[in-house]
Coordinates of C-alpha atoms in Angstrom, one line a residue:
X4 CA 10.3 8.3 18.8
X5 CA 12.8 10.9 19.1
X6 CA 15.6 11.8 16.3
X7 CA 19.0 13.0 17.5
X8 CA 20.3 15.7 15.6
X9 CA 22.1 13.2 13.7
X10 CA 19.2 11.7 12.7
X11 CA 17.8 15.0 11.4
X12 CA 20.3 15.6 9.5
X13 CA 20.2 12.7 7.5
X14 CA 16.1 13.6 7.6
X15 CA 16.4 16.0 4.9
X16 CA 17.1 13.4 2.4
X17 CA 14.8 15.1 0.1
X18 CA 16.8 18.1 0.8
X19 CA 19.7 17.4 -1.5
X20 CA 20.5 17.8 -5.3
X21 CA 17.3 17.1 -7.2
X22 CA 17.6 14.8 -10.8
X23 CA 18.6 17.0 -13.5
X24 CA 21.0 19.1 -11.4
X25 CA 19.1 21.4 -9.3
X26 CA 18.3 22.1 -5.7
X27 CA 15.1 21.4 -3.9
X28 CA 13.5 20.9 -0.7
X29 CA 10.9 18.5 -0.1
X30 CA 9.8 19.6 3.6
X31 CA 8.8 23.2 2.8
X32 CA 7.8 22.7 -0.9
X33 CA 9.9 25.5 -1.9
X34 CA 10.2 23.5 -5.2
X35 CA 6.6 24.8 -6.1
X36 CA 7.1 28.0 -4.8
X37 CA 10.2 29.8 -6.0
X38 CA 9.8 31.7 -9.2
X39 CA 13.5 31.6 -10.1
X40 CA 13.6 27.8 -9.3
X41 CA 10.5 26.9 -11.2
X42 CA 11.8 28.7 -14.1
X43 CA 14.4 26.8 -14.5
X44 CA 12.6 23.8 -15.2
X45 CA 13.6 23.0 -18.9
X46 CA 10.2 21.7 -21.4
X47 CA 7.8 22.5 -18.6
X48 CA 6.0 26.3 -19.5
X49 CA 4.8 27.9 -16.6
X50 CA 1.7 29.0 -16.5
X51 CA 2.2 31.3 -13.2
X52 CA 4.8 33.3 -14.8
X53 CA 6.0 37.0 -13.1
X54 CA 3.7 35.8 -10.0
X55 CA 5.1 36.4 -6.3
X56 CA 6.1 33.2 -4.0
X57 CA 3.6 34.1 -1.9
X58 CA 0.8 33.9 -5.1
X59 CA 3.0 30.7 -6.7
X60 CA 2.4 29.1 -2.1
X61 CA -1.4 30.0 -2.6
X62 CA -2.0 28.5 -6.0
X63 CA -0.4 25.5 -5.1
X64 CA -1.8 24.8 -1.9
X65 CA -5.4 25.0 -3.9
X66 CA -4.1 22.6 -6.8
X67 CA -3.4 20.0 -3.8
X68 CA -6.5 20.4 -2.3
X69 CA -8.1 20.0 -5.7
X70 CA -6.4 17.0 -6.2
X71 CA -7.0 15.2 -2.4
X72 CA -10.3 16.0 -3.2
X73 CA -10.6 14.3 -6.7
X74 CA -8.6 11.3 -6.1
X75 CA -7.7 10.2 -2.5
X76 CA -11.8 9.7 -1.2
X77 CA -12.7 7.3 -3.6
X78 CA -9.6 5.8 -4.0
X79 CA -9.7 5.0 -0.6
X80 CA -13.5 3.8 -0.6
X81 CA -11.9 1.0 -3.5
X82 CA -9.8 -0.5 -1.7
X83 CA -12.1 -0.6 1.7
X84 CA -14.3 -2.8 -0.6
X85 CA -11.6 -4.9 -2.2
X86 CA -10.4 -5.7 1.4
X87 CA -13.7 -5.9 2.6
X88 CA -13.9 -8.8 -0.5
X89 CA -10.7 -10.5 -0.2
X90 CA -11.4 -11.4 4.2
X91 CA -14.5 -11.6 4.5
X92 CA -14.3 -15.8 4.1
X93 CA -12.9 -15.1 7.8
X94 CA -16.6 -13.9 9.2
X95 CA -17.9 -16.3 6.9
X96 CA -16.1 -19.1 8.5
X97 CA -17.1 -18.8 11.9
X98 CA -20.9 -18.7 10.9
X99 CA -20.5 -21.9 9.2
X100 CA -19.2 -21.6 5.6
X101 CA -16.8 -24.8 6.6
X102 CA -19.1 -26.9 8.3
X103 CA -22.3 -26.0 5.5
X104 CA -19.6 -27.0 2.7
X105 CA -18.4 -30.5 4.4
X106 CA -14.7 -28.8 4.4
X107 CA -11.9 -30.0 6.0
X108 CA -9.0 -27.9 7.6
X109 CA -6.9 -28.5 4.6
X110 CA -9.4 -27.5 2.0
X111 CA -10.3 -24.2 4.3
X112 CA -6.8 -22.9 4.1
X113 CA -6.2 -24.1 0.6
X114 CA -8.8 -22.0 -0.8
X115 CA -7.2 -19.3 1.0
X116 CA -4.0 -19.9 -0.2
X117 CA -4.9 -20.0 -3.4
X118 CA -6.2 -16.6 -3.5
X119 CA -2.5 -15.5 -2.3
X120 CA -1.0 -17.6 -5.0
X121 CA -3.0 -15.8 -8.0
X122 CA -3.1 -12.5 -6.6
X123 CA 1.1 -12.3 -5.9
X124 CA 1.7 -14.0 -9.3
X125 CA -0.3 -11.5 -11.5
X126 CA 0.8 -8.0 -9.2
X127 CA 3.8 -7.8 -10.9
X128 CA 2.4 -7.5 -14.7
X129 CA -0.7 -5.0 -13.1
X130 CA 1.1 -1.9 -13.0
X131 CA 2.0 -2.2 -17.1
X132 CA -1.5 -2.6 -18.0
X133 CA -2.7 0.0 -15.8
X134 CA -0.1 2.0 -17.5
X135 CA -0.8 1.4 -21.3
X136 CA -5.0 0.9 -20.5
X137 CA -5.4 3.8 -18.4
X138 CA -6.8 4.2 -14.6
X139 CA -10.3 5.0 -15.1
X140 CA -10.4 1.7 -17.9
X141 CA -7.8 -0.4 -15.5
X142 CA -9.7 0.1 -12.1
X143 CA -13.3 -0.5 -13.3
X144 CA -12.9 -3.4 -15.1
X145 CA -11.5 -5.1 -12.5
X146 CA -13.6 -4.1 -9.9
X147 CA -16.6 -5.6 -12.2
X148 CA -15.0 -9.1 -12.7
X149 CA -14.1 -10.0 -9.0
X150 CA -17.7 -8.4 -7.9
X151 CA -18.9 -11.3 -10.4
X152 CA -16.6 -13.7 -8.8
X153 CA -17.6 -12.7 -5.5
X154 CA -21.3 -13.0 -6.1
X155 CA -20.3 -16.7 -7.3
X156 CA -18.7 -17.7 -4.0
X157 CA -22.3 -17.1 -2.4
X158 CA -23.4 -19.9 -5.0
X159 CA -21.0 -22.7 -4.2
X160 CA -22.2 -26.1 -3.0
X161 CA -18.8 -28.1 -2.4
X162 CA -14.9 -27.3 -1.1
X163 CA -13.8 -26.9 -5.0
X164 CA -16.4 -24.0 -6.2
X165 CA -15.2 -21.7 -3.3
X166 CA -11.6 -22.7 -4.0
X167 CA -12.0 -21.9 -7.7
X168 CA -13.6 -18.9 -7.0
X169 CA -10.8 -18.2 -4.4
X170 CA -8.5 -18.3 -7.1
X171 CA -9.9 -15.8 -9.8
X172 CA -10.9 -13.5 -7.0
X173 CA -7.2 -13.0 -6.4
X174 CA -6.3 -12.6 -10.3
X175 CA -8.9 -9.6 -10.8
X176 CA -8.3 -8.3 -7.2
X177 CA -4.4 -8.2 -7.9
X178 CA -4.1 -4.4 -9.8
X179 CA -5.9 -2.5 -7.6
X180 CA -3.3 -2.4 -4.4
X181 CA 0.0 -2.0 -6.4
X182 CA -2.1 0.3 -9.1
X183 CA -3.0 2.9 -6.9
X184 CA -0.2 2.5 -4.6
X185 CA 2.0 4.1 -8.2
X186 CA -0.7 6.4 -9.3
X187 CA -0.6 7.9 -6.2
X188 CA 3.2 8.6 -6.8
X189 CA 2.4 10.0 -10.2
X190 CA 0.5 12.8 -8.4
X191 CA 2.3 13.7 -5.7
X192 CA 5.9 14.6 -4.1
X193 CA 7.6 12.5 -2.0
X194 CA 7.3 14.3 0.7
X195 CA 3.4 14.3 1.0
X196 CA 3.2 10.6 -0.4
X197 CA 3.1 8.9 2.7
X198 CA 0.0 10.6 4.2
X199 CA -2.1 10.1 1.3
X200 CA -1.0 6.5 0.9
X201 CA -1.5 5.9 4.6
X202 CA -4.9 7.1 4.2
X203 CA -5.2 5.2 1.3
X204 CA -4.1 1.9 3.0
X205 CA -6.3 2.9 6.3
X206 CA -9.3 1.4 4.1
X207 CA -7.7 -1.9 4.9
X208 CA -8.2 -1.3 8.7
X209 CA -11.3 0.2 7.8
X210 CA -12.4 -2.5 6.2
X211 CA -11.6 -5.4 9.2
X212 CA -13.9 -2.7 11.3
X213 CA -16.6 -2.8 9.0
X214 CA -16.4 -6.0 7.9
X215 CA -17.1 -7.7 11.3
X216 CA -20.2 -4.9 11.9
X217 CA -21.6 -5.8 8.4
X218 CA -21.2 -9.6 8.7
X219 CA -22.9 -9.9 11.3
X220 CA -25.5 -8.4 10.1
X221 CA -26.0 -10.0 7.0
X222 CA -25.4 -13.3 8.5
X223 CA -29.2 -12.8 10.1
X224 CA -30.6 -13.3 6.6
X225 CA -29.8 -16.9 7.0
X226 CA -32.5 -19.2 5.4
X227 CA -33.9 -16.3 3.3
X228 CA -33.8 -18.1 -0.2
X229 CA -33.1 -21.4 1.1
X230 CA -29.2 -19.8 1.4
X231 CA -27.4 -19.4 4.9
X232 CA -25.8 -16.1 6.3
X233 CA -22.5 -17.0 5.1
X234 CA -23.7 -17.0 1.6
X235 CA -25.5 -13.8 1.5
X236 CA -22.4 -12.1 2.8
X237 CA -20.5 -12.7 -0.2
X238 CA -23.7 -12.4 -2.8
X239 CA -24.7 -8.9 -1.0
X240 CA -21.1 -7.9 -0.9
X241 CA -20.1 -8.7 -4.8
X242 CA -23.5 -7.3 -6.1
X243 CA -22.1 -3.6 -4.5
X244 CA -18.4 -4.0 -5.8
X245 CA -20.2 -5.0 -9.8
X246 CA -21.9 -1.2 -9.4
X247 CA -19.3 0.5 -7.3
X248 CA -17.2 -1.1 -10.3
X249 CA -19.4 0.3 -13.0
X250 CA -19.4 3.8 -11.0
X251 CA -15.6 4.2 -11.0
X252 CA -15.3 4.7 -15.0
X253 CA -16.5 7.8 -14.4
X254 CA -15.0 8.8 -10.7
X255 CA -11.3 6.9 -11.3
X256 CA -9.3 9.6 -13.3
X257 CA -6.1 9.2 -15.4
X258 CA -2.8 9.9 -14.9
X259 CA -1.8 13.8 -14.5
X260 CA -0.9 14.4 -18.2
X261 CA -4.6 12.9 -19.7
X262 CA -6.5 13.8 -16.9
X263 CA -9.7 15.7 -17.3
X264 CA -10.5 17.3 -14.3
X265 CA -7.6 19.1 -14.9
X266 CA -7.3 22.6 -16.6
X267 CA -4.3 22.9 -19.1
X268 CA -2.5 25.3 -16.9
X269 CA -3.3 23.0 -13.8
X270 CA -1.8 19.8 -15.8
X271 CA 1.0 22.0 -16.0
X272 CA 1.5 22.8 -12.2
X273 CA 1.3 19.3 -11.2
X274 CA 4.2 18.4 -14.2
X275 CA 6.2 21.0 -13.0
X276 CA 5.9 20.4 -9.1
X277 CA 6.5 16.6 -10.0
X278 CA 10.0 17.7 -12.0
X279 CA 10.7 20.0 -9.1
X280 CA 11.0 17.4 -7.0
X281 CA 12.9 15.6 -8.7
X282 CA 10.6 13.0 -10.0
X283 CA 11.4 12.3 -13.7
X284 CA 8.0 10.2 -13.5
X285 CA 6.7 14.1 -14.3
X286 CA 7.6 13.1 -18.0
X287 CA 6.5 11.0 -20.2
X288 CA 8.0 7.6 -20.9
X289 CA 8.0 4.2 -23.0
X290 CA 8.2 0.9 -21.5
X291 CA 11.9 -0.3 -22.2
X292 CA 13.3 -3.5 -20.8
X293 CA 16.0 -1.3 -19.7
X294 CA 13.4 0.3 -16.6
X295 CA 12.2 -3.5 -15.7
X296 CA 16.3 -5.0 -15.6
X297 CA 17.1 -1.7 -13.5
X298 CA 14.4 -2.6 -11.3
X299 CA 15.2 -6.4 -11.0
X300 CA 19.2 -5.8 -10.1
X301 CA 18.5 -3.1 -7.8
X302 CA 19.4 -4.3 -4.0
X303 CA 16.8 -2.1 -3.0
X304 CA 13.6 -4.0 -4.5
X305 CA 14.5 -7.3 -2.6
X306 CA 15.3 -5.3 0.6
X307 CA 11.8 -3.5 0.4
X308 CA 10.3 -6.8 -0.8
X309 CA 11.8 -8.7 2.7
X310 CA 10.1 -5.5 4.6
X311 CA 7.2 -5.8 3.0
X312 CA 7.0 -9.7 3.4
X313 CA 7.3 -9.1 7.1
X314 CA 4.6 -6.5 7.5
X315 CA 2.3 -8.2 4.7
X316 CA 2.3 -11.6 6.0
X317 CA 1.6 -10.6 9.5
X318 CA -1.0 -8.5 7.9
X319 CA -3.0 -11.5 6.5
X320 CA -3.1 -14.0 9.5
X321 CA -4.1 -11.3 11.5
X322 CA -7.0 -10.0 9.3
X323 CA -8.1 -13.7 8.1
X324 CA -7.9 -15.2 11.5
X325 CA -8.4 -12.4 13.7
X326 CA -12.6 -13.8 14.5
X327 CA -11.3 -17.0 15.3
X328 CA -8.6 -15.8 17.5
X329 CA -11.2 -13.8 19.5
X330 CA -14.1 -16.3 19.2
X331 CA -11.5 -18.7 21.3
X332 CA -11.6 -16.3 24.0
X333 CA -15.2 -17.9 24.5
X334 CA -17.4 -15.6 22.3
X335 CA -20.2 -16.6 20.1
X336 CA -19.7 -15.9 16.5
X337 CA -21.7 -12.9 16.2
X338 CA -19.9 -11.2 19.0
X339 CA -16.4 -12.6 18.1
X340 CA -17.0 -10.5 14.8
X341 CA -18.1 -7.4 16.5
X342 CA -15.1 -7.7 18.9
X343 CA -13.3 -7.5 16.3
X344 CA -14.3 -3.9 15.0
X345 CA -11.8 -1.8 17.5
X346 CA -8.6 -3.2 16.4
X347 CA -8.9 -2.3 13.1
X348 CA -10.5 1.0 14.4
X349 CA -7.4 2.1 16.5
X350 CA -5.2 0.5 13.4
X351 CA -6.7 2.9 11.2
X352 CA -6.3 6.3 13.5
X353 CA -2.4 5.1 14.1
X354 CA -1.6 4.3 10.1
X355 CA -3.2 8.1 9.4
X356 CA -1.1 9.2 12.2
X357 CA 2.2 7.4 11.4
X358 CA 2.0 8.6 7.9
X359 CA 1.7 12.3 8.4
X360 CA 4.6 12.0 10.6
X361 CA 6.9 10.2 8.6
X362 CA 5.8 12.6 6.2
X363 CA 7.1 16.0 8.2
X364 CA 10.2 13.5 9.6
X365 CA 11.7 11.7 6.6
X366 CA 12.3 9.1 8.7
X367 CA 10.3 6.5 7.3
X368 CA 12.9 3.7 8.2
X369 CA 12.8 4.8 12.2
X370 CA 8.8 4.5 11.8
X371 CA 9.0 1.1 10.5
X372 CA 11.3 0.0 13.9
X373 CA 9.3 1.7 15.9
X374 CA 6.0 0.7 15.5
X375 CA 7.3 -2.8 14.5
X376 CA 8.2 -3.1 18.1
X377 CA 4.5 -2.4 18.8
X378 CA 3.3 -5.7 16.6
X379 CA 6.3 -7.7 18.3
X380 CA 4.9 -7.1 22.1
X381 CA 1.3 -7.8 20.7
X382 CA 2.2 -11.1 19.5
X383 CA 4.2 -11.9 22.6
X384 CA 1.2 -11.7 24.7
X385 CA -0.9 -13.8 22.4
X386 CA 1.7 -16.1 22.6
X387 CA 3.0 -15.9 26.1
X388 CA -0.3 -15.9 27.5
X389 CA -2.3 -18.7 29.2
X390 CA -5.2 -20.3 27.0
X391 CA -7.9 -19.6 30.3
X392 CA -10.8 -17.4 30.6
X393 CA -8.7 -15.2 33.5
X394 CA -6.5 -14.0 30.4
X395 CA -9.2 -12.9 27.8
X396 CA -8.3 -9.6 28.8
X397 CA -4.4 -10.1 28.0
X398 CA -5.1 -11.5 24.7
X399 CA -7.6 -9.0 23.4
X400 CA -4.9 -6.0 24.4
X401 CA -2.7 -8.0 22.3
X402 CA -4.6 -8.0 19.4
X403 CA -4.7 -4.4 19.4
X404 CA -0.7 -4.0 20.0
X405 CA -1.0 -6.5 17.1
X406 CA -3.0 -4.1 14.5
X407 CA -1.6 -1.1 15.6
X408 CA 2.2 -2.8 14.8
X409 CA 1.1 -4.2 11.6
X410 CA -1.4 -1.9 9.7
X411 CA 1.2 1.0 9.6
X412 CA 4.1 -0.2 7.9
X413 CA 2.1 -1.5 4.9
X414 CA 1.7 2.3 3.8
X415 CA 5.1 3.1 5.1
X416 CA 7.0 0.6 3.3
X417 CA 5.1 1.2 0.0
X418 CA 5.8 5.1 0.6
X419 CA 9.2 4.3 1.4
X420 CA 9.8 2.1 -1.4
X421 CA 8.2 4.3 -3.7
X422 CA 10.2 7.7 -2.4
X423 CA 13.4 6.0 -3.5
X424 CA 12.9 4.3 -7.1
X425 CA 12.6 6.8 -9.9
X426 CA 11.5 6.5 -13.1
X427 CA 7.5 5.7 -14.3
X428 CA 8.4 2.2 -15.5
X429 CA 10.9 1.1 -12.9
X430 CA 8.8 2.2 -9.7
X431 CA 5.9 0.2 -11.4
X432 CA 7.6 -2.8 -12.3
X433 CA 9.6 -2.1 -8.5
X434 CA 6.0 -2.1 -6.5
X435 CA 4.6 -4.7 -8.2
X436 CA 7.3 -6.7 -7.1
X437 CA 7.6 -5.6 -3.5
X438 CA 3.3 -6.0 -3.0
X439 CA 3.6 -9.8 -4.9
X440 CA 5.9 -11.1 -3.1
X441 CA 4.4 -9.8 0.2
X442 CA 1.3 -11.0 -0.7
X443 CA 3.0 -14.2 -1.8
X444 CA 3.3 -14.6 1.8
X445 CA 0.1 -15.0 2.6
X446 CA 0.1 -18.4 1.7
X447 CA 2.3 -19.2 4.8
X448 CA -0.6 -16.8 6.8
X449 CA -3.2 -18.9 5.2
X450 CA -1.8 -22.3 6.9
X451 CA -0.2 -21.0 10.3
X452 CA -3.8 -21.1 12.4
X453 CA -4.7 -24.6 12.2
X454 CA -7.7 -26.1 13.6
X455 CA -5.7 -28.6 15.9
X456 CA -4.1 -25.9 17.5
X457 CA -6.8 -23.9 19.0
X458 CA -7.3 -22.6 21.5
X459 CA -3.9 -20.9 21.9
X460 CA -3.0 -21.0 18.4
X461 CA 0.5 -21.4 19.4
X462 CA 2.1 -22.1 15.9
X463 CA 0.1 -19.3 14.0
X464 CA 1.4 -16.3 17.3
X465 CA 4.9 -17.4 16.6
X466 CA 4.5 -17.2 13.4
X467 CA 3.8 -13.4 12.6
X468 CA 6.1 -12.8 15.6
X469 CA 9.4 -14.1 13.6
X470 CA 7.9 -12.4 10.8
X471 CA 7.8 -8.8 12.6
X472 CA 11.3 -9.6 13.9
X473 CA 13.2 -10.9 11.2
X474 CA 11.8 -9.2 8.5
X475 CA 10.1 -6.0 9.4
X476 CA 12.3 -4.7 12.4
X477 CA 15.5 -6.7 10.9
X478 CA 14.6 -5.7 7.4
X479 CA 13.8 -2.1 8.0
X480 CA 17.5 -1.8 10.6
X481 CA 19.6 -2.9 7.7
X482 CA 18.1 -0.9 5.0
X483 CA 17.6 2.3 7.0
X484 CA 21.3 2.0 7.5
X485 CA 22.3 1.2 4.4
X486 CA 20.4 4.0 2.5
X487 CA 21.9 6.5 5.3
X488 CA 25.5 5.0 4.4
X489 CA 24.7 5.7 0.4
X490 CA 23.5 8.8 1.3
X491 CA 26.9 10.0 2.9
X492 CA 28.6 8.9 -0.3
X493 CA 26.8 10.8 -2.3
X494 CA 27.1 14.0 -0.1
X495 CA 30.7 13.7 -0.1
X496 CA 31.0 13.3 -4.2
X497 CA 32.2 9.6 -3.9
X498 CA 29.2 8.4 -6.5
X499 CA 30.0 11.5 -9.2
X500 CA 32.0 9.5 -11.9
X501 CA 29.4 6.9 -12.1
X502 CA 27.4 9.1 -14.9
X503 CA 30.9 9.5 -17.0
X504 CA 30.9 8.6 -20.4
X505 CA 26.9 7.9 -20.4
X506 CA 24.8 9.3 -22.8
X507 CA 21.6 11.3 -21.7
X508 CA 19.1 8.6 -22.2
X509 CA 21.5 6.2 -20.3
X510 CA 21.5 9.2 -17.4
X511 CA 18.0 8.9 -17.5
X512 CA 17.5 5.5 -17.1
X513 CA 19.9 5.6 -14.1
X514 CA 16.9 7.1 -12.4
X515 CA 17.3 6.8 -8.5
X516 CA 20.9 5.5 -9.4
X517 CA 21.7 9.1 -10.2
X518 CA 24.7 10.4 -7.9
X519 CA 22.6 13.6 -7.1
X520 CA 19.4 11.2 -6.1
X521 CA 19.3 12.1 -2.0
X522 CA 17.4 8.5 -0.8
X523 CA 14.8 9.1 2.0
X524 CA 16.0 7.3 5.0

């Protein structure tokens, strides 16, 4: 993916004038390292006073360390296992969970849906709690309940037990995602967000990897207790998220200022690097209407939230479905679930990959189009291809164009989306309503790969491919463009009277609005 000059130009869009007046510059973190610019950092003491650049480099390369070690690992294992949770119905569907509970096709991808339809309606609210209860309260909690709930679906005899169960998995499942996509951009700068969010999300790939290896071998424990193999994948699987759950109180930390791994003059580094960057989330803030109305009339939450839909819903069919697809290529169901492991293997390597380098490019908007193109020639070949043995081979290529077009633009978009809304408030209140309505989506995944349509699964191929299209590639061409436009005004003073006549607090609930706010493209 090569960038003109042009586009490099536009690249350093963390490179501008940072919030509050200042200069700084993302790519080399020169915020965090020059004396004279950190100590002009109003309310933040500096702890590293009269030290060189070169000591002020070294301490702060060792506080990031300290704090990939702390919070990215076991962030990351969390959300392997509330993938892991959420899709594993799909291995447990093709070793008989429909047929054992007498359901139809309908019933099936109700109970799917309904997972969507609690888990998108309570994302939006998560983000406040996690703010007002703390992280390491937040995250374990829920963890416990939908471990419970999971355990339960091992117990159910009929169609409506696993679709109840379907249902409050998604309400206790729904803060984790959006939660730890903010809190990750409570710690960090924009400019190494992406990467740590990319490994964050690389759980979810992870996860479809794992999950096919550990299904089918749990699924040989069928008839121990009287229970199939079905069951004992989601009673085996909940039982480990109820202690992983109980674990995390003490392993999930809090946000930067209550933190307690944290030395006083190390909270004080990551505050200061935060409002160096221009990141007024490095101070504290009360939850005003004002942050969620900014968040709800800003163009950029539906653009992000159409992105997301695309990437998101494509996301689901694929990870839900993704057995069955291969099982139609004439594999048993044991083997169909093992084939499935290298998708999600080279999805994970790619969506580490793409978020490093939109990390050192700033061009998280040309990532997005690029690898959508990726997922669009995946799907093609699902779709375009004969449903005969001779094409296995065609089909299975395609579902790893597929994963590797998909998985990486979850943790781009969020990073994207996340890079460009400031404020603590309105980026919470802005994810959890980019993440719902994308996973609002997967109602539509939940319903596209009907029974009647195997084995080509025509209607479910063409699908995802409008979704990568229209929403993804189309999405992500407008709003790349659009931010690059704003961007240009900005540069050329045509936004400076918008903060005339405004008082500071109505400055600083501007936020991102700010005429000296450089977007990242």
């Amino acid at each position: 993916m090569a960038l003109t000059m042009d586009h490099k130009r536009d690249s350093d869009s963390d490179k501008g004038r940072g919030v509050g007046g200042f200069s700084f510059d993302n790519e080399k973190g020169e915020g965090a390292t020059h004396a004279e610019h950190q100590d002009s950092l109003p309310g933040f003491d500096d702890p590293d006073a009269g030290k060189s650049d070169e000591e002020r480099a070294a301490i702060d390369r060792k506080l990031v360390r300290k704090l990939d070690i702390k919070i990215i690992p076991w962030l990351t294992f969390l959300y392997l296992v509330s993938f892991l949770d959420r899709t594993n119905i799909g291995n447990a569907k093709v070793d008989g969970l429909q047929e054992d509970l007498g359901m139809s096709n309908g019933q099936y991808n109700a109970a799917l849906s309904l997972f969507f339809l609690s888990y998108a309606g309570f994302e939006p609210l998560t983000n406040i709690l996690l703010k007002r209860l703390r992280p390491s309260v937040f995250i374990p909690a829920i963890m416990v309940l939908w471990g419970i709930v999971m355990t339960t679906m091992g117990l159910v005899h009929n169609a409506a037990g696993l679709m109840a169960a379907r249902f409050f998995l998604g309400v206790a499942e729904a803060g984790l995602f959006p939660g730890v996509a903010y809190y990750l951009s409570c710690w960090y700068k924009r400019s190494e967000f992406g990467v740590r969010s990319a490994v964050f999300f690389s759980a979810a790939a992870l996860a479809g990897s794992f999950g096919g290896l550990l299904a089918a071998a749990i699924a040989q424990m069928r008839g121990i207790g009287g229970k199939p193999g079905w069951a004992w994948i989601f009673i085996l699987e909940g039982l480990a998220t109820v202690l992983i759950g109980i674990a995390s109180y003490w392993l999930v930390h809090d946000f930067p200022d209550d933190a307690k791994f944290l030395s006083n003059d190390d909270r004080k580094r990551v505050l200061r690097r935060l409002k160096a960057d221009g990141q007024a989330s490095a101070e504290r803030e009360e939850f005003k209407m004002a942050y969620f109305w900014a968040s709800v009339k800003d163009w950029k939450t539906w653009a992000f939230a159409i992105i997301y839909m695309g990437c998101d819903g494509s996301l689901y069919a694929f990870s839900l479905f993704l057995p069955s697809i291969i099982q139609q290529l004439g594999y048993s169901s044991t083997r169909a679930n093992l084939l499935s492991v290298p998708p999600y293997a080279a999805a994970a390597i790619i969506t580490v990959f793409i978020g490093w380098y939109a990390d050192r490019t700033r061009q998280r908007g040309l990532c997005n189009i690029g690898i959508s193109l990726i997922g669009i020639a995946g799907f093609a070949m699902l779709l375009g291809s004969p449903s005969s043995p001779s094409y296995a081979g065609v089909k299975y290529a395609g579902t790893f164009l597929g994963a590797v077009g998909i998985y990486p633009c979850i943790a781009n978009t969020i990073s994207w989306c996340a890079n460009n809304t400031e404020g603590v408030y309105k980026r919470g209140v802005t994810l959890g309503f980019v993440i719902g309505w994308g996973n609002l989506n997967g109602i539509v995944a939940s319903n596209i790969y009907r029974a009647q349509d195997k084995p080509g699964y025509k209607l479910g191929h063409g699908v995802v491919l409008a979704y990568l299209a229209l929403f993804l590639l189309g999405g992500s061409l407008v709003t790349y463009f659009a931010l690059r436009g704003e961007n240009a005004k900005r540069r050329k003073g045509v936004r400076n009277g918008m903060l005339e006549g405004l008082s500071g607090e109505e400055v600083k609930v501007r936020g991102d609005k700010r005429p000296d706010f450089i977007y990242t493209l």
